[in-house]
Amino acid sequence: RPRVLSGIQPTADSFHLGNYLGAVRQWVPMQETHDAFYCVVDLHAITVPTDPADLRRRTRVAAAQLFAAGLDPERSTVFVQSHVRQHSELAWILICLTGMGEAGRMTQFKDKAAKFGESAASVGLFTYPILQAADILLYQADSVPVGADQKQHLELTRDLAQRFNHRYGELFTLPAPYIPKEVEKITDLQDPTAKMSKSSSSPAGILDLLDQPGPLRKKVMRAVTDTGSEVLFDEENKPGVSNLLRIQSALTGTPIPELVARYEGQGYGTFKKDVAEAVVETFTPIRERTEKLLADEAELDRLLAIGGRRAREVAEETMERVRDKVGFLASR
Ligand code: ATP
Ligand code: MG
């Protein structure tokens, strides 16, 4: 079976609709077709200042949401990145294979560092994509389901894999990104040209998986819609309405042209109400399952320990080969 790996950061108290549609929802069916590895990437989370108590809580909340969204600990390996030390170890080796200029071209760093000012950003934020390459290559992943914002990082991962293989001898599988076009970039409800994001969207711009129905409805009803009153798919002139159409289409399985025909001559009100209901219907059962899972921390930690053990086995197998190829003496 081909292997899949993906990860999500515990950088907020809830995932959002973009994380769900762009990433997590794709992960669930891939459990059936792939040997699946999914991780909560806590090492990535500390690339920006992070309170330890927040990190601990958010890591459990993230894992609970993954199980609640349909990941099955029997069928896939769900784990916490920091439980597998090999991620940090391989990242160092890949850092030594990466050019400064090459790392400097990563646009996510530029976007995220702009918030602090580049010189105040951590070196970890700069090397973030290289740690991500290590996450993927450790498991020899064939496929990596992510949103469009990760495309450039996947290209870097492939380049680093090829460079390692060329310099030290064939070892790494070249991973292919899996980015479904329709949901590759869910945008902020208040700023419909920017991506919905855990760390940069305003509360009104983001639909959190763990939000209650009331706030979810209110946020959809207040979403920025464009001038005019027709429900049309036009990314250029109607980015807000187009985003809502993409969301409703993805949540209900109805093609966009069918939705456009349905709301013809009706204005935005009815349309937004229906989008809100689709969101509430999808999120509510996931939120309820997440709350149940969080009520038993010991059980949640036990599931993560199982995933961690399985992940370490695979990761260590790769690392033994990596260390040997690089020329490190075997430790006894
Ligand atoms: P942060 O702002 O802290 O980076 P994030 O919202 O970007 O958080 P990540 O944990 O970095 O979330 O990303 C997890 C996954 O969700 C990645 O595969 C990413 O591509 C995907 N993703 C994030 N935001 C969106 C979005 N708006 N639309 C589609 N996919 C998204
Ligand atoms: Mg992100």
Short mmCIF file of C-alpha atoms in Angstrom, two decimals, residues 139-282:
data_model
loop_
_atom_site.label_atom_id
_atom_site.label_comp_id
_atom_site.label_asym_id
_atom_site.label_seq_id
_atom_site.Cartn_x
_atom_site.Cartn_y
_atom_site.Cartn_z
CA TYR A 139 8.07 7.84 6.70
CA GLN A 140 8.94 7.49 3.00
CA ALA A 141 5.54 9.00 2.23
CA ASP A 142 4.23 8.74 -1.33
CA SER A 143 1.39 11.21 -0.85
CA VAL A 144 0.94 14.31 1.31
CA PRO A 145 -2.60 15.74 1.48
CA VAL A 146 -2.34 19.48 2.27
CA GLY A 147 -3.77 22.88 1.36
CA ALA A 148 -2.36 25.05 -1.43
CA ASP A 149 -0.26 27.06 1.05
CA GLN A 150 2.00 24.02 1.47
CA LYS A 151 2.81 23.56 -2.22
CA GLN A 152 6.14 25.35 -2.02
CA HIS A 153 7.19 23.36 1.05
CA LEU A 154 6.42 20.13 -0.77
CA GLU A 155 8.63 21.24 -3.65
CA LEU A 156 11.45 21.88 -1.21
CA THR A 157 10.88 18.44 0.32
CA ARG A 158 11.25 16.80 -3.08
CA ASP A 159 14.38 18.82 -3.84
CA LEU A 160 15.96 17.81 -0.53
CA ALA A 161 15.06 14.15 -1.03
CA GLN A 162 16.63 14.20 -4.47
CA ARG A 163 19.71 15.99 -3.21
CA PHE A 164 20.19 13.50 -0.39
CA ASN A 165 19.71 10.56 -2.75
CA HIS A 166 22.19 12.04 -5.20
CA ARG A 167 24.83 12.91 -2.62
CA TYR A 168 24.61 9.89 -0.32
CA GLY A 169 22.85 7.21 -2.41
CA GLU A 170 19.22 6.29 -3.06
CA LEU A 171 17.16 6.29 0.09
CA PHE A 172 14.19 8.64 0.12
CA THR A 173 10.88 8.26 -1.70
CA LEU A 174 9.89 11.45 -3.56
CA PRO A 175 6.52 12.50 -2.11
CA ALA A 176 3.72 13.97 -4.22
CA PRO A 177 1.44 16.65 -2.80
CA TYR A 178 -2.27 15.88 -2.90
CA ILE A 179 -4.11 19.21 -3.15
CA PRO A 180 -7.77 18.99 -4.18
CA LYS A 181 -8.42 22.11 -6.23
CA GLU A 182 -11.92 22.90 -4.92
CA VAL A 183 -10.84 23.22 -1.29
CA GLU A 184 -7.16 24.12 -1.61
CA LYS A 185 -7.68 27.59 -0.12
CA ILE A 186 -10.68 28.37 2.05
CA THR A 187 -10.53 32.10 2.69
CA ASP A 188 -11.15 34.33 5.70
CA LEU A 189 -14.82 35.38 5.98
CA GLN A 190 -13.87 38.98 6.68
CA ASP A 191 -10.96 39.16 4.24
CA PRO A 192 -11.90 36.82 1.40
CA THR A 193 -8.62 37.08 -0.45
CA ALA A 194 -6.57 35.89 2.57
CA LYS A 195 -6.44 32.26 3.66
CA MET A 196 -8.42 31.33 6.75
CA SER A 197 -5.68 30.75 9.34
CA LYS A 198 -5.43 29.66 12.97
CA SER A 199 -2.84 32.23 13.80
CA SER A 200 -3.80 35.23 11.68
CA SER A 201 -7.56 35.25 11.08
CA SER A 202 -9.73 37.45 13.31
CA PRO A 203 -12.43 35.63 15.32
CA ALA A 204 -15.10 36.93 12.92
CA GLY A 205 -13.15 35.65 9.92
CA ILE A 206 -12.71 32.07 11.05
CA LEU A 207 -15.18 29.18 11.47
CA ASP A 208 -13.82 26.99 14.24
CA LEU A 209 -14.65 23.31 14.26
CA LEU A 210 -15.38 23.59 17.99
CA ASP A 211 -17.53 26.75 17.78
CA GLN A 212 -21.13 26.51 19.01
CA PRO A 213 -23.97 26.76 16.42
CA GLY A 214 -24.88 30.32 17.49
CA PRO A 215 -21.49 31.91 16.72
CA LEU A 216 -21.11 29.81 13.56
CA ARG A 217 -24.42 31.09 12.17
CA LYS A 218 -23.64 34.65 13.14
CA LYS A 219 -20.23 34.57 11.47
CA VAL A 220 -21.57 33.14 8.21
CA MET A 221 -24.41 35.69 8.12
CA ARG A 222 -21.88 38.50 8.66
CA ALA A 223 -19.36 37.19 6.15
CA VAL A 224 -18.20 39.84 3.71
CA THR A 225 -20.18 39.46 0.52
CA ASP A 226 -19.41 41.57 -2.44
CA THR A 227 -21.33 44.38 -4.06
CA GLY A 228 -24.32 43.33 -6.13
CA SER A 229 -26.83 40.82 -4.85
CA GLU A 230 -26.48 37.80 -7.08
CA VAL A 231 -25.04 34.48 -5.98
CA LEU A 232 -22.40 33.93 -8.67
CA PHE A 233 -19.06 32.16 -8.75
CA ASP A 234 -16.53 34.81 -9.73
CA GLU A 235 -13.27 34.63 -7.76
CA GLU A 236 -12.02 37.88 -9.20
CA ASN A 237 -15.00 40.18 -8.53
CA LYS A 238 -16.90 38.18 -5.93
CA PRO A 239 -14.29 36.46 -3.76
CA GLY A 240 -16.53 36.42 -0.67
CA VAL A 241 -19.53 34.82 -2.37
CA SER A 242 -17.24 32.43 -4.27
CA ASN A 243 -15.69 31.28 -1.01
CA LEU A 244 -19.12 30.57 0.48
CA LEU A 245 -20.10 28.68 -2.68
CA ARG A 246 -16.98 26.56 -2.45
CA ILE A 247 -17.71 25.85 1.20
CA GLN A 248 -21.31 24.87 0.61
CA SER A 249 -20.42 22.75 -2.38
CA ALA A 250 -17.74 20.87 -0.43
CA LEU A 251 -19.96 20.33 2.60
CA THR A 252 -23.07 19.20 0.74
CA GLY A 253 -21.55 17.55 -2.32
CA THR A 254 -23.59 19.79 -4.64
CA PRO A 255 -21.72 21.11 -7.68
CA ILE A 256 -21.27 24.91 -7.72
CA PRO A 257 -23.31 25.52 -10.94
CA GLU A 258 -26.24 23.72 -9.35
CA LEU A 259 -26.01 26.00 -6.30
CA VAL A 260 -25.82 29.10 -8.48
CA ALA A 261 -28.98 28.01 -10.30
CA ARG A 262 -30.74 27.26 -7.01
CA TYR A 263 -30.21 30.78 -5.60
CA GLU A 264 -30.91 32.69 -8.78
CA GLY A 265 -32.95 35.82 -8.04
CA GLN A 266 -32.91 35.19 -4.27
CA GLY A 267 -30.20 37.52 -2.95
CA TYR A 268 -27.61 36.58 -0.35
CA GLY A 269 -29.84 35.98 2.68
CA THR A 270 -31.26 32.53 1.93
CA PHE A 271 -27.95 31.39 0.52
CA LYS A 272 -26.03 32.37 3.64
CA LYS A 273 -28.60 30.70 5.89
CA ASP A 274 -28.10 27.45 4.00
CA VAL A 275 -24.31 27.72 4.16
CA ALA A 276 -24.56 28.29 7.93
CA GLU A 277 -26.75 25.20 8.34
CA ALA A 278 -24.35 23.06 6.32
CA VAL A 279 -21.48 24.20 8.55
CA VAL A 280 -23.42 23.62 11.79
CA GLU A 281 -24.53 20.16 10.64
CA THR A 282 -20.97 19.13 9.83
#
